[in-house]
Amino acid sequence: MYKIAVIPGDGTGPEVVREAMKALEAAADVEGFDFESKYFDFGGDRYLETGKVMDAEDIEELRGFEAILLGAIGHPDVKPGILEQGILLNVRFALDQYINLRPVKLYAGVETPLKDKGPDDIDFVVVRENTEGLYAGTGGFLRKDTPFEVAVQESVNTRRGVERCLRFAYDYCRRRDRDRKLTLCGKTNVLTYAWDLWERAFNELAESYPDIETDYAHVDAICMWFVKNPEWFDVIVTDNMFGDIITDLGAMIQGGMGIAAGGNINPEGTSMFEPIGGSAPKYTGKNVINPLAAICAVQMMMDHLGEVDAAARIERAVMNACNNDLESLSAGKMGKSTTEVGDLVVKYIKEQ
Ligand code: IPM
Ligand code: MN
């Protein structure tokens, strides 16, 4: 019996989570496992009503679950940063979800903006460090609100934090067993402290993984190659900020935010899975948002929990929907409603 915490969140979050939970129920039915879910109303509406984002007790309660499914965070009436920091980053940090795992996979039938590239070319995974770097929140102001104001934002890279992320990436690359190639994405030519540490740790660990080919690329070059030669990549490991940026680019080449999912993983604790797109206020309540990314988040969650057959079944159902039924993956252009796409995936989950 898996205990799953569900945070539908803001905007279109509740709509996509509803479909994702339908897919989870169907997969549990067919594959014969049980789960119980508890819903939490963290998000913009609750904040506007109560002034509360999340407190320490909420975090403690979340620790008691095996996994968390998050819809979306971000509300047009709440100042940017409050909900992101108070909920998303708070959970990532407090539960020490030190890996952000973001697969970039183009499914057959899905349109990519890359000319002459297909599913064989676009299939890699980004392992993003998720608790340090520029996201650590250190720095500060000097002489604020004067003409001489100084703002310092520091990137924090600890040996332990870097090493555990790299180790996860090496292990993941081995388990994935595709090209067995791990690319470190950094900026050794300019950020000479942080990336010196990353590169040393990367090379030292390589000795324990003789079966993994190692490779290095600067982050700017990676952006170029994601577009020009995505087939070069198998697993990429990088820091928090670079990982944030390159995975949005990755999401676009795999067909957009309608399909891109990620996992905030603590291999020894509670992990959180989410569609990586935002709360899409413009589409909220219209039943037009694509729920596939949230369904893919459930797939990643089942994979993480060891229900690999259920995960594979969900993925095949998503692939069928992409290949046979959807006109586009963009909100409002799918040729189907959010609910219909969810129903379709459920149908494919059951009839395999
Ligand atoms: C993401 C998002 C978040 C991040 C924001 C909402 C804080 O962009 O999950 O990639 O920067 O990590
Ligand atoms: Mn992002």
mmCIF file of C-alpha atoms and ligand atoms in Angstrom:
data_model
loop_
_atom_site.group_PDB
_atom_site.id
_atom_site.type_symbol
_atom_site.label_atom_id
_atom_site.label_comp_id
_atom_site.label_asym_id
_atom_site.label_seq_id
_atom_site.Cartn_x
_atom_site.Cartn_y
_atom_site.Cartn_z
ATOM 1 C CA MET A 1 0.000 0.000 0.000
ATOM 2 C CA TYR A 2 1.618 3.229 -1.178
ATOM 3 C CA LYS A 3 0.802 6.462 0.602
ATOM 4 C CA ILE A 4 0.736 9.266 -1.957
ATOM 5 C CA ALA A 5 0.419 12.954 -1.076
ATOM 6 C CA VAL A 6 -1.309 14.968 -3.769
ATOM 7 C CA ILE A 7 -0.814 18.711 -4.125
ATOM 8 C CA PRO A 8 -2.957 19.877 -7.066
ATOM 9 C CA GLY A 9 -1.804 23.478 -6.510
ATOM 10 C CA ASP A 10 -2.686 26.437 -8.680
ATOM 11 C CA GLY A 11 -4.158 27.207 -12.078
ATOM 12 C CA THR A 12 -4.430 24.159 -14.297
ATOM 13 C CA GLY A 13 -2.697 22.007 -11.642
ATOM 14 C CA PRO A 14 -5.952 20.490 -10.340
ATOM 15 C CA GLU A 15 -7.158 19.676 -13.871
ATOM 16 C CA VAL A 16 -4.020 17.770 -14.848
ATOM 17 C CA VAL A 17 -3.713 16.071 -11.452
ATOM 18 C CA ARG A 18 -7.273 14.764 -11.774
ATOM 19 C CA GLU A 19 -6.357 12.982 -15.026
ATOM 20 C CA ALA A 20 -3.040 11.765 -13.648
ATOM 21 C CA MET A 21 -4.827 10.216 -10.666
ATOM 22 C CA LYS A 22 -7.245 8.471 -13.041
ATOM 23 C CA ALA A 23 -4.240 6.955 -14.818
ATOM 24 C CA LEU A 24 -2.741 5.905 -11.488
ATOM 25 C CA GLU A 25 -5.992 4.229 -10.422
ATOM 26 C CA ALA A 26 -6.235 2.378 -13.725
ATOM 27 C CA ALA A 27 -2.617 1.207 -13.530
ATOM 28 C CA ALA A 28 -3.061 0.089 -9.916
ATOM 29 C CA ASP A 29 -6.173 -1.853 -10.908
ATOM 30 C CA VAL A 30 -4.557 -3.687 -13.769
ATOM 31 C CA GLU A 31 -1.172 -4.263 -12.158
ATOM 32 C CA GLY A 32 -2.659 -5.162 -8.796
ATOM 33 C CA PHE A 33 -1.151 -2.747 -6.327
ATOM 34 C CA ASP A 34 -2.862 -0.531 -3.790
ATOM 35 C CA PHE A 35 -2.367 3.070 -2.874
ATOM 36 C CA GLU A 36 -4.057 5.640 -0.727
ATOM 37 C CA SER A 37 -3.928 9.343 -1.401
ATOM 38 C CA LYS A 38 -4.303 12.438 0.699
ATOM 39 C CA TYR A 39 -4.930 15.825 -0.891
ATOM 40 C CA PHE A 40 -3.292 19.044 0.329
ATOM 41 C CA ASP A 41 -4.478 22.515 -0.644
ATOM 42 C CA PHE A 42 -1.103 24.300 -0.634
ATOM 43 C CA GLY A 43 -1.099 27.017 -3.252
ATOM 44 C CA GLY A 44 -2.085 30.535 -4.168
ATOM 45 C CA ASP A 45 -5.742 30.443 -3.134
ATOM 46 C CA ARG A 46 -4.950 29.141 0.322
ATOM 47 C CA TYR A 47 -2.212 31.742 0.688
ATOM 48 C CA LEU A 48 -4.534 34.571 -0.309
ATOM 49 C CA GLU A 49 -7.180 33.367 2.171
ATOM 50 C CA THR A 50 -4.992 32.488 5.137
ATOM 51 C CA GLY A 51 -1.610 34.149 4.533
ATOM 52 C CA LYS A 52 -0.041 30.736 4.963
ATOM 53 C CA VAL A 53 2.142 29.000 2.427
ATOM 54 C CA MET A 54 3.485 25.891 4.177
ATOM 55 C CA ASP A 55 4.783 25.478 7.684
ATOM 56 C CA ALA A 56 7.136 23.074 9.404
ATOM 57 C CA GLU A 57 4.277 20.763 10.419
ATOM 58 C CA ASP A 58 3.161 20.458 6.818
ATOM 59 C CA ILE A 59 6.654 19.397 5.850
ATOM 60 C CA GLU A 60 6.728 16.874 8.697
ATOM 61 C CA GLU A 61 3.454 15.407 7.507
ATOM 62 C CA LEU A 62 4.763 15.044 3.946
ATOM 63 C CA ARG A 63 7.687 13.000 5.249
ATOM 64 C CA GLY A 64 5.203 10.262 6.096
ATOM 65 C CA PHE A 65 4.329 9.637 2.449
ATOM 66 C CA GLU A 66 6.155 7.471 -0.048
ATOM 67 C CA ALA A 67 5.764 10.037 -2.811
ATOM 68 C CA ILE A 68 4.185 13.366 -3.656
ATOM 69 C CA LEU A 69 2.387 14.337 -6.849
ATOM 70 C CA LEU A 70 2.416 18.070 -7.523
ATOM 71 C CA GLY A 71 0.259 19.789 -10.147
ATOM 72 C CA ALA A 72 1.503 23.349 -10.527
ATOM 73 C CA ILE A 73 2.515 26.317 -8.412
ATOM 74 C CA GLY A 74 2.047 29.984 -9.357
ATOM 75 C CA HIS A 75 -0.879 32.393 -8.977
ATOM 76 C CA PRO A 76 -1.429 35.645 -10.906
ATOM 77 C CA ASP A 77 -2.428 37.525 -7.720
ATOM 78 C CA VAL A 78 0.586 36.426 -5.674
ATOM 79 C CA LYS A 79 3.928 38.154 -6.043
ATOM 80 C CA PRO A 80 6.394 35.940 -7.954
ATOM 81 C CA GLY A 81 8.683 34.018 -5.620
ATOM 82 C CA ILE A 82 6.406 33.553 -2.619
ATOM 83 C CA LEU A 83 4.740 30.333 -3.698
ATOM 84 C CA GLU A 84 7.743 29.038 -5.619
ATOM 85 C CA GLN A 85 9.986 29.454 -2.587
ATOM 86 C CA GLY A 86 7.375 28.682 0.029
ATOM 87 C CA ILE A 87 6.129 25.484 -1.555
ATOM 88 C CA LEU A 88 8.198 24.069 -4.414
ATOM 89 C CA LEU A 89 11.698 24.976 -3.247
ATOM 90 C CA ASN A 90 10.718 24.493 0.379
ATOM 91 C CA VAL A 91 9.710 20.881 -0.229
ATOM 92 C CA ARG A 92 12.735 20.186 -2.426
ATOM 93 C CA PHE A 93 15.110 21.509 0.229
ATOM 94 C CA ALA A 94 13.362 20.328 3.392
ATOM 95 C CA LEU A 95 12.899 16.789 2.101
ATOM 96 C CA ASP A 96 16.431 16.870 0.677
ATOM 97 C CA GLN A 97 15.263 15.948 -2.796
ATOM 98 C CA TYR A 98 18.734 16.435 -4.120
ATOM 99 C CA ILE A 99 18.113 15.172 -7.635
ATOM 100 C CA ASN A 100 15.870 16.696 -10.247
ATOM 101 C CA LEU A 101 15.469 14.028 -12.880
ATOM 102 C CA ARG A 102 14.175 15.248 -16.240
ATOM 103 C CA PRO A 103 13.838 12.846 -19.152
ATOM 104 C CA VAL A 104 13.781 14.392 -22.622
ATOM 105 C CA LYS A 105 12.203 11.841 -24.921
ATOM 106 C CA LEU A 106 10.414 12.471 -28.182
ATOM 107 C CA TYR A 107 7.557 10.031 -28.709
ATOM 108 C CA ALA A 108 6.506 8.913 -32.168
ATOM 109 C CA GLY A 109 3.775 11.116 -33.575
ATOM 110 C CA VAL A 110 4.864 14.139 -31.548
ATOM 111 C CA GLU A 111 6.018 17.193 -33.402
ATOM 112 C CA THR A 112 9.451 18.584 -32.532
ATOM 113 C CA PRO A 113 10.608 21.994 -33.725
ATOM 114 C CA LEU A 114 13.891 20.349 -34.774
ATOM 115 C CA LYS A 115 13.958 19.700 -38.483
ATOM 116 C CA ASP A 116 14.997 16.183 -39.506
ATOM 117 C CA LYS A 117 15.121 14.846 -35.933
ATOM 118 C CA GLY A 118 12.952 12.009 -34.693
ATOM 119 C CA PRO A 119 12.403 9.697 -31.715
ATOM 120 C CA ASP A 120 15.722 7.930 -32.349
ATOM 121 C CA ASP A 121 17.586 11.219 -31.990
ATOM 122 C CA ILE A 122 15.869 12.729 -28.958
ATOM 123 C CA ASP A 123 16.095 10.426 -25.973
ATOM 124 C CA PHE A 124 18.249 11.590 -23.097
ATOM 125 C CA VAL A 125 17.928 12.378 -19.402
ATOM 126 C CA VAL A 126 19.110 15.411 -17.464
ATOM 127 C CA VAL A 127 20.185 14.865 -13.859
ATOM 128 C CA ARG A 128 19.949 18.299 -12.249
ATOM 129 C CA GLU A 129 21.369 18.966 -8.782
ATOM 130 C CA ASN A 130 18.374 20.220 -6.802
ATOM 131 C CA THR A 131 19.428 21.668 -3.436
ATOM 132 C CA GLU A 132 22.527 23.813 -3.975
ATOM 133 C CA GLY A 133 24.148 26.173 -6.487
ATOM 134 C CA LEU A 134 22.528 29.538 -7.063
ATOM 135 C CA TYR A 135 19.329 28.194 -5.521
ATOM 136 C CA ALA A 136 20.914 27.911 -2.067
ATOM 137 C CA GLY A 137 19.839 31.488 -1.383
ATOM 138 C CA THR A 138 23.083 32.915 -0.048
ATOM 139 C CA GLY A 139 24.222 36.422 -0.832
ATOM 140 C CA GLY A 140 22.721 39.747 0.030
ATOM 141 C CA PHE A 141 22.430 43.429 -0.554
ATOM 142 C CA LEU A 142 24.827 46.188 0.347
ATOM 143 C CA ARG A 143 23.693 49.829 0.405
ATOM 144 C CA LYS A 144 20.255 48.807 -0.783
ATOM 145 C CA ASP A 145 18.128 51.520 -2.392
ATOM 146 C CA THR A 146 21.095 53.818 -2.929
ATOM 147 C CA PRO A 147 22.832 54.501 -6.242
ATOM 148 C CA PHE A 148 25.710 52.387 -4.908
ATOM 149 C CA GLU A 149 23.628 49.331 -4.278
ATOM 150 C CA VAL A 150 25.335 45.952 -4.556
ATOM 151 C CA ALA A 151 23.527 42.624 -4.973
ATOM 152 C CA VAL A 152 25.498 39.412 -4.529
ATOM 153 C CA GLN A 153 24.002 36.014 -5.363
ATOM 154 C CA GLU A 154 26.323 33.139 -4.597
ATOM 155 C CA SER A 155 26.538 29.638 -5.994
ATOM 156 C CA VAL A 156 27.054 27.110 -3.222
ATOM 157 C CA ASN A 157 28.679 23.826 -4.203
ATOM 158 C CA THR A 158 29.579 21.398 -1.451
ATOM 159 C CA ARG A 159 31.784 18.391 -2.053
ATOM 160 C CA ARG A 160 29.119 16.157 -0.528
ATOM 161 C CA GLY A 161 26.285 17.722 -2.523
ATOM 162 C CA VAL A 162 28.152 17.555 -5.805
ATOM 163 C CA GLU A 163 29.392 14.049 -5.228
ATOM 164 C CA ARG A 164 26.034 12.534 -4.324
ATOM 165 C CA CYS A 165 24.512 14.097 -7.425
ATOM 166 C CA LEU A 166 27.309 12.775 -9.636
ATOM 167 C CA ARG A 167 27.091 9.338 -8.077
ATOM 168 C CA PHE A 168 23.349 9.240 -8.744
ATOM 169 C CA ALA A 169 24.017 10.221 -12.369
ATOM 170 C CA TYR A 170 26.638 7.509 -12.870
ATOM 171 C CA ASP A 171 24.379 4.871 -11.308
ATOM 172 C CA TYR A 172 21.401 6.079 -13.314
ATOM 173 C CA CYS A 173 23.398 5.978 -16.541
ATOM 174 C CA ARG A 174 24.445 2.406 -15.816
ATOM 175 C CA ARG A 175 20.895 1.333 -14.957
ATOM 176 C CA ARG A 176 19.471 3.033 -18.039
ATOM 177 C CA ASP A 177 21.977 1.066 -20.102
ATOM 178 C CA ARG A 178 21.491 2.938 -23.363
ATOM 179 C CA ASP A 179 24.772 4.445 -24.584
ATOM 180 C CA ARG A 180 26.391 4.375 -21.136
ATOM 181 C CA LYS A 181 27.615 7.888 -21.726
ATOM 182 C CA LEU A 182 27.563 10.574 -19.050
ATOM 183 C CA THR A 183 28.091 14.224 -20.010
ATOM 184 C CA LEU A 184 29.025 16.806 -17.412
ATOM 185 C CA CYS A 185 27.462 20.148 -18.355
ATOM 186 C CA GLY A 186 29.306 23.080 -16.761
ATOM 187 C CA LYS A 187 31.262 26.242 -17.365
ATOM 188 C CA THR A 188 34.854 25.382 -16.453
ATOM 189 C CA ASN A 189 36.241 28.203 -18.592
ATOM 190 C CA VAL A 190 34.695 30.999 -16.516
ATOM 191 C CA LEU A 191 33.226 29.709 -13.228
ATOM 192 C CA THR A 192 36.564 28.314 -12.171
ATOM 193 C CA TYR A 193 35.821 27.493 -8.527
ATOM 194 C CA ALA A 194 32.498 25.725 -8.748
ATOM 195 C CA TRP A 195 33.251 23.831 -11.926
ATOM 196 C CA ASP A 196 36.728 22.905 -10.829
ATOM 197 C CA LEU A 197 35.150 21.084 -7.905
ATOM 198 C CA TRP A 198 32.514 19.468 -10.128
ATOM 199 C CA GLU A 199 35.080 18.377 -12.700
ATOM 200 C CA ARG A 200 37.470 16.903 -10.138
ATOM 201 C CA ALA A 201 34.695 14.970 -8.436
ATOM 202 C CA PHE A 202 33.355 13.833 -11.829
ATOM 203 C CA ASN A 203 36.755 12.508 -12.919
ATOM 204 C CA GLU A 204 37.509 10.859 -9.593
ATOM 205 C CA LEU A 205 34.199 9.004 -9.597
ATOM 206 C CA ALA A 206 34.730 7.950 -13.220
ATOM 207 C CA GLU A 207 37.362 5.514 -11.977
ATOM 208 C CA SER A 208 34.668 3.501 -10.196
ATOM 209 C CA TYR A 209 32.550 3.394 -13.365
ATOM 210 C CA PRO A 210 34.891 2.061 -16.074
ATOM 211 C CA ASP A 211 31.860 0.951 -18.105
ATOM 212 C CA ILE A 212 30.601 4.546 -18.445
ATOM 213 C CA GLU A 213 32.034 6.826 -21.102
ATOM 214 C CA THR A 214 32.531 10.347 -19.763
ATOM 215 C CA ASP A 215 32.204 13.582 -21.647
ATOM 216 C CA TYR A 216 32.221 17.283 -20.827
ATOM 217 C CA ALA A 217 30.427 20.224 -22.476
ATOM 218 C CA HIS A 218 30.027 23.873 -21.552
ATOM 219 C CA VAL A 219 26.435 24.857 -20.866
ATOM 220 C CA ASP A 220 26.247 27.280 -23.778
ATOM 221 C CA ALA A 221 27.529 24.629 -26.167
ATOM 222 C CA ILE A 222 24.988 22.158 -24.745
ATOM 223 C CA CYS A 223 22.216 24.586 -25.757
ATOM 224 C CA MET A 224 23.591 24.597 -29.266
ATOM 225 C CA TRP A 225 23.916 20.818 -29.438
ATOM 226 C CA PHE A 226 20.455 20.124 -27.998
ATOM 227 C CA VAL A 227 19.223 21.787 -31.173
ATOM 228 C CA LYS A 228 21.848 20.579 -33.638
ATOM 229 C CA ASN A 229 22.821 17.111 -32.383
ATOM 230 C CA PRO A 230 20.506 15.901 -29.594
ATOM 231 C CA GLU A 231 21.426 12.318 -30.558
ATOM 232 C CA TRP A 232 24.834 12.817 -28.935
ATOM 233 C CA PHE A 233 23.352 12.705 -25.443
ATOM 234 C CA ASP A 234 22.446 9.869 -23.128
ATOM 235 C CA VAL A 235 22.640 11.180 -19.547
ATOM 236 C CA ILE A 236 23.679 14.733 -18.687
ATOM 237 C CA VAL A 237 24.560 15.860 -15.177
ATOM 238 C CA THR A 238 24.672 19.500 -14.160
ATOM 239 C CA ASP A 239 24.078 22.020 -11.392
ATOM 240 C CA ASN A 240 20.784 23.536 -10.305
ATOM 241 C CA MET A 241 20.740 26.704 -12.402
ATOM 242 C CA PHE A 242 22.095 25.226 -15.611
ATOM 243 C CA GLY A 243 19.757 22.271 -15.164
ATOM 244 C CA ASP A 244 16.785 24.583 -14.818
ATOM 245 C CA ILE A 245 17.640 26.329 -18.064
ATOM 246 C CA ILE A 246 18.626 23.419 -20.276
ATOM 247 C CA THR A 247 15.586 21.356 -19.266
ATOM 248 C CA ASP A 248 13.217 24.028 -20.564
ATOM 249 C CA LEU A 249 15.053 23.780 -23.865
ATOM 250 C CA GLY A 250 14.854 20.001 -23.563
ATOM 251 C CA ALA A 251 11.100 20.196 -22.945
ATOM 252 C CA MET A 252 10.645 22.161 -26.149
ATOM 253 C CA ILE A 253 12.483 19.666 -28.336
ATOM 254 C CA GLN A 254 10.487 16.757 -26.892
ATOM 255 C CA GLY A 255 7.215 18.408 -27.837
ATOM 256 C CA GLY A 256 6.656 21.088 -25.207
ATOM 257 C CA MET A 257 5.340 21.547 -21.691
ATOM 258 C CA GLY A 258 2.351 19.349 -22.495
ATOM 259 C CA ILE A 259 4.531 16.259 -22.159
ATOM 260 C CA ALA A 260 7.573 17.185 -20.014
ATOM 261 C CA ALA A 261 7.720 15.721 -16.508
ATOM 262 C CA GLY A 262 10.291 15.568 -13.766
ATOM 263 C CA GLY A 263 11.035 13.968 -10.433
ATOM 264 C CA ASN A 264 12.483 15.681 -7.367
ATOM 265 C CA ILE A 265 14.202 12.700 -5.874
ATOM 266 C CA ASN A 266 15.557 11.812 -2.492
ATOM 267 C CA PRO A 267 16.667 8.214 -3.023
ATOM 268 C CA GLU A 268 16.410 7.592 0.730
ATOM 269 C CA GLY A 269 13.308 9.664 1.465
ATOM 270 C CA THR A 270 10.137 11.140 0.023
ATOM 271 C CA SER A 271 10.292 12.185 -3.613
ATOM 272 C CA MET A 272 8.002 14.563 -5.487
ATOM 273 C CA PHE A 273 6.910 14.240 -9.106
ATOM 274 C CA GLU A 274 5.546 17.039 -11.263
ATOM 275 C CA PRO A 275 4.772 18.184 -14.757
ATOM 276 C CA ILE A 276 7.481 20.770 -15.334
ATOM 277 C CA GLY A 277 5.233 23.407 -16.913
ATOM 278 C CA GLY A 278 3.611 26.159 -14.906
ATOM 279 C CA SER A 279 0.079 26.837 -13.701
ATOM 280 C CA ALA A 280 -1.037 28.313 -17.071
ATOM 281 C CA PRO A 281 -3.623 30.817 -15.703
ATOM 282 C CA LYS A 282 -4.733 31.585 -19.243
ATOM 283 C CA TYR A 283 -6.037 28.032 -19.726
ATOM 284 C CA THR A 284 -7.352 27.464 -16.211
ATOM 285 C CA GLY A 285 -10.811 25.951 -15.887
ATOM 286 C CA LYS A 286 -11.249 25.531 -19.639
ATOM 287 C CA ASN A 287 -10.559 21.792 -19.799
ATOM 288 C CA VAL A 288 -8.034 22.350 -22.610
ATOM 289 C CA ILE A 289 -4.693 21.843 -20.878
ATOM 290 C CA ASN A 290 -2.675 18.742 -21.797
ATOM 291 C CA PRO A 291 -2.606 16.286 -18.871
ATOM 292 C CA LEU A 292 0.074 14.042 -20.410
ATOM 293 C CA ALA A 293 2.946 15.707 -18.549
ATOM 294 C CA ALA A 294 1.201 15.033 -15.228
ATOM 295 C CA ILE A 295 0.493 11.467 -16.343
ATOM 296 C CA CYS A 296 4.185 11.090 -17.226
ATOM 297 C CA ALA A 297 4.975 12.369 -13.723
ATOM 298 C CA VAL A 298 2.890 9.487 -12.353
ATOM 299 C CA GLN A 299 4.802 7.132 -14.626
ATOM 300 C CA MET A 300 8.089 8.392 -13.130
ATOM 301 C CA MET A 301 6.628 8.033 -9.652
ATOM 302 C CA MET A 302 5.686 4.390 -10.235
ATOM 303 C CA ASP A 303 9.106 3.689 -11.702
ATOM 304 C CA HIS A 304 10.703 5.254 -8.643
ATOM 305 C CA LEU A 305 8.520 3.197 -6.291
ATOM 306 C CA GLY A 306 9.614 0.022 -8.059
ATOM 307 C CA GLU A 307 6.323 -0.573 -9.894
ATOM 308 C CA VAL A 308 8.197 -0.824 -13.174
ATOM 309 C CA ASP A 309 5.463 -2.732 -15.000
ATOM 310 C CA ALA A 310 2.894 -0.107 -14.100
ATOM 311 C CA ALA A 311 5.290 2.617 -15.210
ATOM 312 C CA ALA A 312 5.939 0.907 -18.542
ATOM 313 C CA ARG A 313 2.216 0.388 -19.036
ATOM 314 C CA ILE A 314 1.495 4.069 -18.426
ATOM 315 C CA GLU A 315 4.263 5.064 -20.814
ATOM 316 C CA ARG A 316 2.918 2.818 -23.570
ATOM 317 C CA ALA A 317 -0.539 4.315 -23.061
ATOM 318 C CA VAL A 318 0.879 7.832 -23.388
ATOM 319 C CA MET A 319 2.793 6.778 -26.504
ATOM 320 C CA ASN A 320 -0.385 5.362 -28.031
ATOM 321 C CA ALA A 321 -2.293 8.557 -27.339
ATOM 322 C CA CYS A 322 0.502 10.646 -28.880
ATOM 323 C CA ASN A 323 0.818 8.452 -31.913
ATOM 324 C CA ASN A 324 -2.835 7.757 -32.686
ATOM 325 C CA ASP A 325 -5.088 10.390 -31.250
ATOM 326 C CA LEU A 326 -3.732 13.825 -30.487
ATOM 327 C CA GLU A 327 -3.565 16.509 -33.142
ATOM 328 C CA SER A 328 -1.008 18.467 -31.146
ATOM 329 C CA LEU A 329 0.339 18.491 -27.604
ATOM 330 C CA SER A 330 -0.376 22.195 -27.081
ATOM 331 C CA ALA A 331 -3.152 23.405 -24.820
ATOM 332 C CA GLY A 332 -6.301 24.048 -26.809
ATOM 333 C CA LYS A 333 -4.961 22.366 -29.933
ATOM 334 C CA MET A 334 -5.091 18.712 -28.960
ATOM 335 C CA GLY A 335 -8.370 18.067 -30.764
ATOM 336 C CA LYS A 336 -9.565 16.715 -27.412
ATOM 337 C CA SER A 337 -10.320 18.063 -23.978
ATOM 338 C CA THR A 338 -8.189 17.482 -20.876
ATOM 339 C CA THR A 339 -10.743 14.947 -19.632
ATOM 340 C CA GLU A 340 -10.897 13.135 -22.959
ATOM 341 C CA VAL A 341 -7.127 12.758 -23.095
ATOM 342 C CA GLY A 342 -7.185 11.328 -19.562
ATOM 343 C CA ASP A 343 -9.976 8.904 -20.530
ATOM 344 C CA LEU A 344 -8.027 7.843 -23.581
ATOM 345 C CA VAL A 345 -4.921 7.078 -21.546
ATOM 346 C CA VAL A 346 -7.029 5.091 -19.076
ATOM 347 C CA LYS A 347 -8.475 3.117 -21.976
ATOM 348 C CA TYR A 348 -4.995 2.315 -23.302
ATOM 349 C CA ILE A 349 -3.776 1.378 -19.822
ATOM 350 C CA LYS A 350 -6.623 -1.117 -19.490
ATOM 351 C CA GLU A 351 -6.688 -2.655 -22.942
ATOM 352 C CA GLN A 352 -2.991 -3.519 -23.303
HETATM 353 C C1 IPM B 1 11.403 24.377 -12.337
HETATM 354 C C2 IPM B 1 10.881 25.748 -12.070
HETATM 355 C C3 IPM B 1 11.313 26.189 -10.680
HETATM 356 C C4 IPM B 1 12.825 26.181 -10.650
HETATM 357 C C5 IPM B 1 10.765 27.537 -10.207
HETATM 358 C C6 IPM B 1 9.251 27.602 -10.335
HETATM 359 C C7 IPM B 1 11.196 27.857 -8.820
HETATM 360 O O1 IPM B 1 11.300 26.643 -13.040
HETATM 361 O O2 IPM B 1 10.994 23.443 -11.645
HETATM 362 O O3 IPM B 1 12.225 24.219 -13.236
HETATM 363 O O4 IPM B 1 13.455 27.186 -11.014
HETATM 364 O O5 IPM B 1 13.398 25.167 -10.260
HETATM 365 MN MN MN B 2 12.450 25.727 -14.606
#
